[in-house]
Short mmCIF file of C-alpha atoms and ligand atoms in Angstrom, two decimals:
data_model
loop_
_atom_site.label_atom_id
_atom_site.label_comp_id
_atom_site.label_asym_id
_atom_site.label_seq_id
_atom_site.Cartn_x
_atom_site.Cartn_y
_atom_site.Cartn_z
CA UNK A 1 0.14 0.01 -0.09
CA UNK A 2 1.32 3.53 -0.89
CA UNK A 3 0.45 6.01 1.61
CA UNK A 4 0.02 9.68 0.30
CA UNK A 5 3.00 12.01 1.32
CA UNK A 6 0.36 13.88 3.69
CA UNK A 7 -0.72 10.87 5.58
CA UNK A 8 -0.68 11.13 9.23
CA UNK A 9 2.04 9.35 10.94
CA UNK A 10 -0.49 7.05 12.62
CA UNK A 11 -1.41 5.85 9.12
CA UNK A 12 1.98 4.98 8.16
CA UNK A 13 2.44 3.01 11.65
CA UNK A 14 -0.87 1.26 10.95
CA UNK A 15 0.21 0.20 7.45
CA UNK A 16 3.23 -1.52 8.74
CA UNK A 17 2.99 -5.40 8.02
CA UNK A 18 4.48 -7.64 10.24
CA UNK A 19 7.49 -9.62 8.96
CA UNK A 20 8.02 -6.62 6.41
CA UNK A 21 10.43 -3.45 6.24
CA UNK A 22 8.53 -0.27 7.25
CA UNK A 23 6.45 1.83 4.99
CA UNK A 24 8.60 4.40 3.18
CA UNK A 25 7.40 7.48 4.77
CA UNK A 26 8.64 6.22 8.27
CA UNK A 27 12.28 5.96 6.94
CA UNK A 28 12.05 9.28 4.79
CA UNK A 29 9.86 11.87 5.95
CA UNK A 30 10.75 15.08 7.89
CA UNK A 31 7.76 14.79 10.21
CA UNK A 32 8.64 11.18 11.21
CA UNK A 33 12.29 12.22 11.77
CA UNK A 34 11.04 14.90 14.35
CA UNK A 35 8.95 12.54 15.89
CA UNK A 36 11.65 9.95 15.97
CA UNK A 37 14.22 12.17 17.78
CA UNK A 38 11.26 13.31 20.26
CA UNK A 39 10.42 9.63 20.85
CA UNK A 40 13.49 7.38 20.66
CA UNK A 41 16.25 10.18 21.48
CA UNK A 42 14.10 12.24 23.66
CA UNK A 43 12.04 9.71 25.81
CA UNK A 44 14.21 6.72 25.81
CA UNK A 45 17.59 5.92 27.38
CA UNK A 46 20.33 6.43 25.00
CA UNK A 47 24.18 5.32 25.15
CA UNK A 48 25.92 8.65 25.07
CA UNK A 49 29.43 8.01 25.90
CA UNK A 50 32.06 6.12 28.12
CA UNK A 51 33.18 6.97 31.72
CA UNK A 52 36.91 6.73 30.73
CA UNK A 53 36.52 9.65 28.47
CA UNK A 54 35.79 11.72 31.56
CA UNK A 55 38.92 10.63 33.69
CA UNK A 56 39.97 13.94 35.44
CA UNK A 57 37.72 16.79 37.17
CA UNK A 58 36.57 19.06 34.55
CA UNK A 59 36.70 16.44 31.72
CA UNK A 60 33.95 17.17 29.29
CA UNK A 61 32.29 15.76 26.09
CA UNK A 62 29.38 17.68 24.75
CA UNK A 63 26.73 15.73 22.60
CA UNK A 64 24.28 17.30 20.28
CA UNK A 65 21.26 15.11 19.86
CA UNK A 66 18.81 16.86 17.52
CA UNK A 67 17.79 20.32 18.80
CA UNK A 68 19.12 19.25 22.21
CA UNK A 69 22.68 19.32 23.58
CA UNK A 70 23.92 17.49 26.44
CA UNK A 71 27.13 18.29 28.58
CA UNK A 72 28.47 15.30 30.01
CA UNK A 73 31.25 16.19 32.70
CA UNK A 74 33.35 14.85 35.73
CA UNK A 75 32.83 17.30 38.62
CA UNK A 76 35.33 18.42 41.18
CA UNK A 77 34.06 15.68 43.52
CA UNK A 78 34.87 13.05 40.43
CA UNK A 79 31.16 12.54 40.07
CA UNK A 80 29.88 12.27 36.40
CA UNK A 81 27.15 14.53 35.65
CA UNK A 82 25.03 15.57 32.71
CA UNK A 83 23.44 18.84 32.01
CA UNK A 84 21.54 20.43 29.34
CA UNK A 85 23.97 22.83 27.34
CA UNK A 86 21.73 25.80 27.71
CA UNK A 87 22.51 28.80 29.76
CA UNK A 88 19.85 29.77 32.33
CA UNK A 89 20.04 33.53 31.53
CA UNK A 90 18.77 33.55 27.85
CA UNK A 91 19.63 30.41 26.91
CA UNK A 92 22.81 30.28 24.85
CA UNK A 93 24.70 27.22 24.36
CA UNK A 94 27.73 27.06 26.84
CA UNK A 95 29.96 24.51 25.15
CA UNK A 96 30.39 23.42 21.25
CA UNK A 97 29.92 19.51 20.61
CA UNK A 98 33.14 17.68 21.28
CA UNK A 99 35.57 17.10 23.97
CA UNK A 100 37.03 19.72 26.46
CA UNK A 101 38.37 20.57 29.61
CA UNK A 102 36.78 23.16 31.98
CA UNK A 103 37.30 24.40 35.53
CA UNK A 104 34.11 26.29 35.43
CA UNK A 105 31.37 26.58 32.66
CA UNK A 106 31.21 30.09 31.62
CA UNK A 107 28.53 31.36 29.05
CA UNK A 108 30.08 32.98 26.05
CA UNK A 109 27.38 35.26 25.88
CA UNK A 110 26.97 37.37 29.30
CA UNK A 111 29.44 35.13 31.12
CA UNK A 112 27.08 33.48 33.64
CA UNK A 113 29.48 31.14 35.45
CA UNK A 114 28.61 27.72 36.71
CA UNK A 115 30.42 25.34 38.88
CA UNK A 116 31.18 21.65 37.69
CA UNK A 117 28.26 20.60 39.70
CA UNK A 118 25.79 22.91 37.78
CA UNK A 119 25.16 25.73 40.42
CA UNK A 120 25.33 29.10 39.15
CA UNK A 121 28.38 30.79 41.03
CA UNK A 122 28.32 34.33 39.29
CA UNK A 123 25.87 36.59 37.17
CA UNK A 124 26.83 40.08 36.87
CA UNK A 125 24.15 42.98 36.61
CA UNK A 126 21.19 41.04 38.19
CA UNK A 127 21.01 43.06 41.26
CA UNK A 128 21.94 42.14 44.81
CA UNK A 129 18.61 40.45 45.54
CA UNK A 130 19.10 38.07 42.48
CA UNK A 131 18.68 34.41 43.73
CA UNK A 132 21.29 32.29 42.11
CA UNK A 133 20.03 29.10 43.84
CA UNK A 134 17.24 28.43 41.44
CA UNK A 135 19.28 28.98 38.33
CA UNK A 136 21.55 25.93 38.21
CA UNK A 137 22.09 24.23 35.13
CA UNK A 138 19.32 21.47 34.33
CA UNK A 139 20.40 18.28 35.05
CA UNK A 140 19.88 15.26 32.41
CA UNK A 141 18.96 11.77 33.74
CA UNK A 142 21.95 9.82 33.94
CA UNK A 143 22.93 6.09 34.53
CA UNK A 144 26.30 4.42 34.81
CA UNK A 145 26.40 0.94 33.64
CA UNK A 146 29.70 -0.70 33.89
CA UNK A 147 31.55 2.10 32.45
CA UNK A 148 28.94 3.04 29.82
CA UNK A 149 27.12 6.45 30.16
CA UNK A 150 23.49 6.46 29.43
CA UNK A 151 21.15 9.45 29.34
CA UNK A 152 17.66 10.12 28.98
CA UNK A 153 16.33 13.65 28.08
CA UNK A 154 12.74 13.00 29.53
CA UNK A 155 11.98 14.08 33.14
CA UNK A 156 10.15 10.55 33.35
CA UNK A 157 12.75 8.22 32.11
CA UNK A 158 11.66 4.47 31.54
CA UNK A 159 12.38 2.48 34.65
CA UNK A 160 13.35 -0.62 32.69
CA UNK A 161 16.92 0.60 32.54
CA UNK A 162 17.18 -1.49 35.49
CA UNK A 163 17.32 -4.65 33.69
CA UNK A 164 20.00 -3.48 31.33
CA UNK A 165 22.19 -2.38 34.43
CA UNK A 166 21.39 -5.48 36.40
CA UNK A 167 22.29 -7.65 33.40
CA UNK A 168 25.55 -5.61 32.16
CA UNK A 169 27.01 -4.65 35.54
CA UNK A 170 28.33 -8.27 35.99
CA UNK A 171 28.94 -8.83 32.46
CA UNK A 172 31.16 -5.59 31.93
CA UNK A 173 32.99 -5.61 35.29
CA UNK A 174 35.94 -7.90 34.19
CA UNK A 175 36.27 -5.48 31.12
CA UNK A 176 37.28 -2.72 33.44
CA UNK A 177 35.92 -0.10 31.12
CA UNK A 178 36.32 2.75 33.54
CA UNK A 179 39.93 2.19 33.34
CA UNK A 180 40.10 1.78 29.71
CA UNK A 181 41.19 4.62 27.24
CA UNK A 182 39.90 5.55 24.08
CA UNK A 183 42.82 4.61 21.49
CA UNK A 184 40.81 5.82 18.36
CA UNK A 185 37.45 7.17 17.42
CA UNK A 186 35.74 7.59 13.91
CA UNK A 187 32.68 9.74 12.88
CA UNK A 188 31.20 8.32 9.91
CA UNK A 189 28.03 10.05 8.28
CA UNK A 190 25.72 7.35 6.83
CA UNK A 191 23.45 8.90 4.08
CA UNK A 192 20.33 6.87 5.20
CA UNK A 193 17.88 7.10 8.21
CA UNK A 194 18.86 6.05 11.39
CA UNK A 195 16.44 2.92 11.55
CA UNK A 196 18.35 1.63 8.47
CA UNK A 197 21.71 1.82 10.18
CA UNK A 198 20.01 0.07 13.05
CA UNK A 199 18.37 -2.60 10.78
CA UNK A 200 21.71 -3.27 8.82
CA UNK A 201 23.58 -3.95 12.21
CA UNK A 202 20.87 -6.53 13.32
CA UNK A 203 21.45 -8.77 10.60
CA UNK A 204 24.37 -10.76 9.09
CA UNK A 205 22.64 -12.02 6.07
CA UNK A 206 24.86 -9.20 4.26
CA UNK A 207 28.09 -10.30 6.02
CA UNK A 208 29.34 -12.72 3.51
CA UNK A 209 28.64 -10.41 0.62
CA UNK A 210 29.94 -7.36 2.16
CA UNK A 211 32.62 -8.01 5.11
CA UNK A 212 35.42 -9.95 4.08
CA UNK A 213 37.54 -8.46 7.00
CA UNK A 214 34.96 -8.93 9.65
CA UNK A 215 34.03 -12.46 8.54
CA UNK A 216 37.57 -13.73 9.40
CA UNK A 217 36.55 -13.35 13.09
CA UNK A 218 32.81 -12.81 13.35
CA UNK A 219 30.54 -15.94 12.88
CA UNK A 220 27.57 -14.94 10.85
CA UNK A 221 25.79 -18.21 11.84
CA UNK A 222 25.31 -16.59 15.22
CA UNK A 223 22.80 -14.18 13.43
CA UNK A 224 20.83 -17.23 12.04
CA UNK A 225 20.66 -19.20 9.10
CA UNK A 226 18.38 -21.06 6.62
CA UNK A 227 19.35 -24.70 6.56
CA UNK A 228 16.87 -25.32 3.77
CA UNK A 229 18.68 -23.28 1.26
CA UNK A 230 22.38 -24.26 2.10
CA UNK A 231 24.55 -26.79 0.47
CA UNK A 232 24.99 -30.00 2.63
CA UNK A 233 28.46 -29.02 3.15
CA UNK A 234 27.53 -25.35 4.64
CA UNK A 235 24.55 -27.05 6.58
CA UNK A 236 26.82 -29.35 8.34
CA UNK A 237 29.27 -26.48 9.07
CA UNK A 238 26.37 -24.35 10.41
CA UNK A 239 24.98 -27.09 12.38
CA UNK A 240 28.32 -27.97 13.87
CA UNK A 241 28.91 -24.40 14.88
CA UNK A 242 25.40 -24.37 16.69
CA UNK A 243 26.38 -27.54 18.61
CA UNK A 244 29.79 -26.06 19.44
CA UNK A 245 28.31 -22.73 20.63
CA UNK A 246 26.01 -24.20 22.92
CA UNK A 247 28.57 -26.37 24.35
CA UNK A 248 31.09 -23.53 24.59
CA UNK A 249 28.33 -21.36 26.16
CA UNK A 250 27.59 -23.81 28.87
CA UNK A 251 31.32 -24.05 29.51
CA UNK A 252 31.65 -20.40 29.85
CA UNK A 253 28.78 -20.10 32.17
CA UNK A 254 30.27 -22.98 34.25
CA UNK A 255 33.42 -21.18 34.41
CA UNK A 256 31.57 -17.86 35.87
CA UNK A 257 31.46 -15.80 32.75
CA UNK A 258 27.87 -14.96 31.92
CA UNK A 259 27.35 -15.73 28.18
CA UNK A 260 23.75 -16.68 27.54
CA UNK A 261 21.41 -14.37 25.64
CA UNK A 262 19.43 -11.66 27.41
CA UNK A 263 17.32 -9.97 25.12
CA UNK A 264 14.62 -7.29 25.81
CA UNK A 265 13.59 -6.24 22.25
CA UNK A 266 10.00 -6.42 22.37
CA UNK A 267 7.36 -5.21 24.97
CA UNK A 268 9.85 -2.95 26.80
CA UNK A 269 10.96 0.72 26.64
CA UNK A 270 14.84 0.05 26.88
CA UNK A 271 15.87 -2.18 24.04
CA UNK A 272 18.85 -4.14 24.19
CA UNK A 273 20.51 -7.53 23.73
CA UNK A 274 23.65 -9.18 24.90
CA UNK A 275 25.27 -12.40 24.48
CA UNK A 276 28.92 -13.66 24.52
CA UNK A 277 29.95 -14.61 20.84
CA UNK A 278 32.64 -17.04 20.00
CA UNK A 279 35.24 -15.36 17.64
CA UNK A 280 36.38 -17.59 14.63
CA UNK A 281 39.89 -18.51 13.57
CA UNK A 282 42.43 -17.79 16.41
CA UNK A 283 39.32 -16.97 18.55
CA UNK A 284 40.74 -13.69 20.13
CA UNK A 285 39.45 -10.52 18.76
CA UNK A 286 37.93 -8.63 15.81
CA UNK A 287 41.44 -8.14 13.88
CA UNK A 288 42.63 -9.00 10.49
CA UNK A 289 43.69 -12.57 11.88
CA UNK A 290 41.66 -12.95 14.83
CA UNK A 291 44.49 -12.73 17.17
CA UNK A 292 44.46 -10.09 20.18
CA UNK A 293 45.71 -6.55 19.05
CA UNK A 294 46.72 -5.27 22.35
CA UNK A 295 49.33 -7.13 24.63
CA UNK A 296 47.62 -5.61 27.69
CA UNK A 297 44.26 -7.05 28.27
CA UNK A 298 41.31 -5.04 29.52
CA UNK A 299 40.44 -4.78 33.11
CA UNK A 300 40.80 -8.09 34.97
CA UNK A 301 40.74 -10.16 31.99
CA UNK A 302 43.45 -12.94 32.13
CA UNK A 303 42.17 -14.83 29.04
CA UNK A 304 42.10 -13.99 25.48
CA UNK A 305 39.55 -16.61 24.55
CA UNK A 306 36.62 -15.57 26.17
CA UNK A 307 34.89 -14.29 22.98
CA UNK A 308 32.92 -11.07 22.41
CA UNK A 309 30.43 -9.65 24.68
CA UNK A 310 28.06 -8.29 22.40
CA UNK A 311 25.78 -5.62 23.34
CA UNK A 312 23.34 -3.54 21.37
CA UNK A 313 20.69 -0.89 21.98
CA UNK A 314 18.42 1.24 19.78
CA UNK A 315 21.26 3.68 19.36
CA UNK A 316 24.29 1.60 19.11
CA UNK A 317 26.19 -1.82 19.47
CA UNK A 318 29.40 -2.79 21.31
CA UNK A 319 31.96 -5.59 21.16
CA UNK A 320 33.88 -6.20 24.46
CA UNK A 321 36.86 -8.58 23.77
CA UNK A 322 39.70 -9.77 26.00
CA UNK A 323 42.14 -7.21 24.64
CA UNK A 324 39.94 -4.12 23.47
CA UNK A 325 36.41 -3.09 22.78
CA UNK A 326 34.81 -1.38 19.98
CA UNK A 327 31.73 0.88 21.00
CA UNK A 328 29.40 2.53 18.32
CA UNK A 329 26.80 5.30 19.09
CA UNK A 330 24.27 6.29 16.53
CA UNK A 331 22.85 9.89 16.40
CA UNK A 332 20.35 11.02 13.78
CA UNK A 333 21.26 14.02 12.01
CA UNK A 334 18.44 14.06 9.55
CA UNK A 335 15.89 11.90 7.70
CA UNK A 336 18.63 10.80 5.37
CA UNK A 337 21.80 11.23 7.41
CA UNK A 338 23.09 9.45 10.61
CA UNK A 339 26.27 9.71 12.60
CA UNK A 340 28.08 6.51 13.61
CA UNK A 341 30.70 7.34 16.20
CA UNK A 342 33.01 4.50 16.94
CA UNK A 343 35.57 4.16 19.74
CA UNK A 344 38.24 1.66 20.12
CA UNK A 345 38.96 1.07 23.98
CA UNK A 346 42.18 -0.43 25.24
CA UNK A 347 43.79 -0.74 28.50
CA UNK A 348 44.86 2.69 30.03
CA UNK A 349 48.39 1.66 30.34
CA UNK A 350 48.62 0.11 27.03
CA UNK A 351 51.03 2.16 24.70
CA UNK A 352 50.55 2.42 21.12
CA UNK A 353 53.36 0.81 19.08
CA UNK A 354 54.62 -1.11 22.08
CA UNK A 355 51.27 -3.02 23.30
CA UNK A 356 49.25 -2.48 20.39
CA UNK A 357 49.40 -1.60 16.59
CA UNK A 358 46.50 1.06 15.94
CA UNK A 359 46.06 -0.46 12.51
CA UNK A 360 45.62 -3.89 13.65
CA UNK A 361 43.41 -2.58 16.53
CA UNK A 362 41.17 -0.58 14.21
CA UNK A 363 41.16 -2.00 10.59
CA UNK A 364 38.47 -4.54 10.57
CA UNK A 365 35.78 -2.25 12.24
CA UNK A 366 36.75 0.76 10.10
CA UNK A 367 36.27 -1.39 7.00
CA UNK A 368 33.12 -2.88 8.32
CA UNK A 369 31.77 0.61 9.24
CA UNK A 370 32.60 1.88 5.74
CA UNK A 371 30.96 -1.19 4.20
CA UNK A 372 27.99 -0.58 6.08
CA UNK A 373 27.78 3.04 5.47
CA UNK A 374 27.64 2.04 1.58
CA UNK A 375 24.77 -0.40 2.43
CA UNK A 376 22.75 2.36 4.38
CA UNK A 377 23.32 4.55 1.40
CA UNK A 378 21.95 2.25 -1.22
CA UNK A 379 19.01 1.26 1.04
CA UNK A 380 17.84 4.92 1.77
CA UNK A 381 18.14 5.70 -2.02
CA UNK A 382 16.11 2.72 -2.64
CA UNK A 383 13.38 3.27 0.06
CA UNK A 384 12.78 6.79 -1.08
CA UNK A 385 12.13 5.69 -4.83
CA UNK A 386 8.43 5.70 -5.63
CA UNK A 387 8.71 2.18 -6.68
CA UNK A 388 9.78 1.02 -3.16
CA UNK A 389 7.19 -1.25 -1.21
CA UNK A 390 8.02 -3.04 2.13
CA UNK A 391 9.61 -6.10 1.47
CA UNK A 392 9.77 -9.46 3.46
CA UNK A 393 12.35 -10.00 6.19
CA UNK A 394 14.14 -13.36 6.10
CA UNK A 395 12.50 -15.49 9.24
CA UNK A 396 15.74 -17.04 9.61
CA UNK A 397 18.32 -14.18 9.47
CA UNK A 398 16.21 -11.01 9.84
CA UNK A 399 14.05 -11.82 12.87
CA UNK A 400 15.54 -9.24 14.73
CA UNK A 401 14.72 -6.54 12.05
CA UNK A 402 11.10 -7.57 12.56
CA UNK A 403 11.55 -7.29 16.13
CA UNK A 404 13.01 -3.87 15.84
CA UNK A 405 10.46 -2.55 13.49
CA UNK A 406 7.57 -3.90 15.90
CA UNK A 407 9.07 -2.22 18.75
CA UNK A 408 9.62 1.06 16.86
CA UNK A 409 5.77 0.79 15.82
CA UNK A 410 4.75 0.09 19.52
CA UNK A 411 6.84 2.80 20.96
CA UNK A 412 5.78 5.33 18.81
CA UNK A 413 2.03 4.52 19.62
CA UNK A 414 2.77 4.63 23.30
CA UNK A 415 4.18 8.04 22.89
CA UNK A 416 0.97 9.04 21.13
CA UNK A 417 1.47 8.64 17.47
O1 3BY B 1 27.25 -4.85 11.45
C1 3BY B 1 27.34 -6.12 10.80
O2 3BY B 1 27.76 -5.84 9.89
C2 3BY B 1 27.33 -7.06 11.81
C3 3BY B 1 25.99 -8.09 11.39
C4 3BY B 1 25.61 -8.43 12.80
C5 3BY B 1 26.42 -7.51 13.73
N1 3BY B 1 27.47 -6.99 12.95
C6 3BY B 1 28.68 -7.35 13.57
FE1 FES B 2 24.16 32.97 29.03
FE2 FES B 2 23.52 35.41 29.05
S1 FES B 2 22.65 33.75 27.67
S2 FES B 2 24.88 34.63 30.17
FE1 FE B 3 27.38 -4.99 8.34
#
């Protein structure tokens, strides 16, 4: 069914057929994009950064999200805080997007000055009776989980972040992310809607055709397969992998390394999924030969063979391995433009050129992210074509896309669309 360009968003949501990709307007329309920002980036918890990026008092990371902007900082008492980047005088932005170091937050307009805990210290020309006490920076809801920083721009954040926190704290603890450092960061702007970026990351149907570098270490069978359409040889390989995965998962669990899948991908506000995935080949890391890139392992990890603790949200994905972690955050920029910010973490004492080689560390996910950006570009180009109609997801390898599309429609409705 083709919806007219002026159809209410509710009609587009109603037109979504289970098992199929979304109606075009949900990927392409400006009003839907505005609604997406308000609902998924304004009313839900989003992954915003890493505690280790704010190591010292005064370290700041400012992140623009649609029309909002959020200051993440470590205050003088070493607490991490999040504030709206809006001066309480006449609203000017205090900081530009990006990293920085501050001793106080000084507005560039009339120099109202805030402490790192957000309290207003100084406001000239406002009279002796001016009450500074009620003009602190507005806080943003903040939740720290195992070294990851989640924020929610709503005053009434979803409570089910507790499930994510309870699941991930013990899983992330051994990786010592709070004591890691960012060895490298890339910003890739994908020419497509953010939901196409997320859909692309939730299937590995495209991996064999597009990701030769990733396929050395990543096992696409973990994202499903269709035995009926495989050659007998490939089917035997896939089934052997599943048997091996089940045995390994049970062994890892017995050894005290949580590995089983925990998925909250439908009927929830906070969308996440985690699982410890095996790494192929040398079995250690997402590098060109699947061996560890960093000689200094993360946190308290003593083994390189504990696979890849994979975690995704509705705005990103992460891979935590023995020697390094890769964290990607997704921020929509426009209906057809999406920022994918990727950070590579190593132990804070690991020295480039001594403990790790930067190219070995980063090349697989740099290549994969570029390849995915191209897939998102062609995907968006096609969905905005008048000839597009929603197509069928594979029941075998795209079930998670169906879950995502269903969750998307549900959450839009919960928020009044
Ligand atoms: O982004 C990718 O290509 C793959 C697909 C599944 C998860 N991710 C590693
Ligand atoms: Fe910030 Fe005036 S707008 S001091
Ligand atoms: Fe991909």
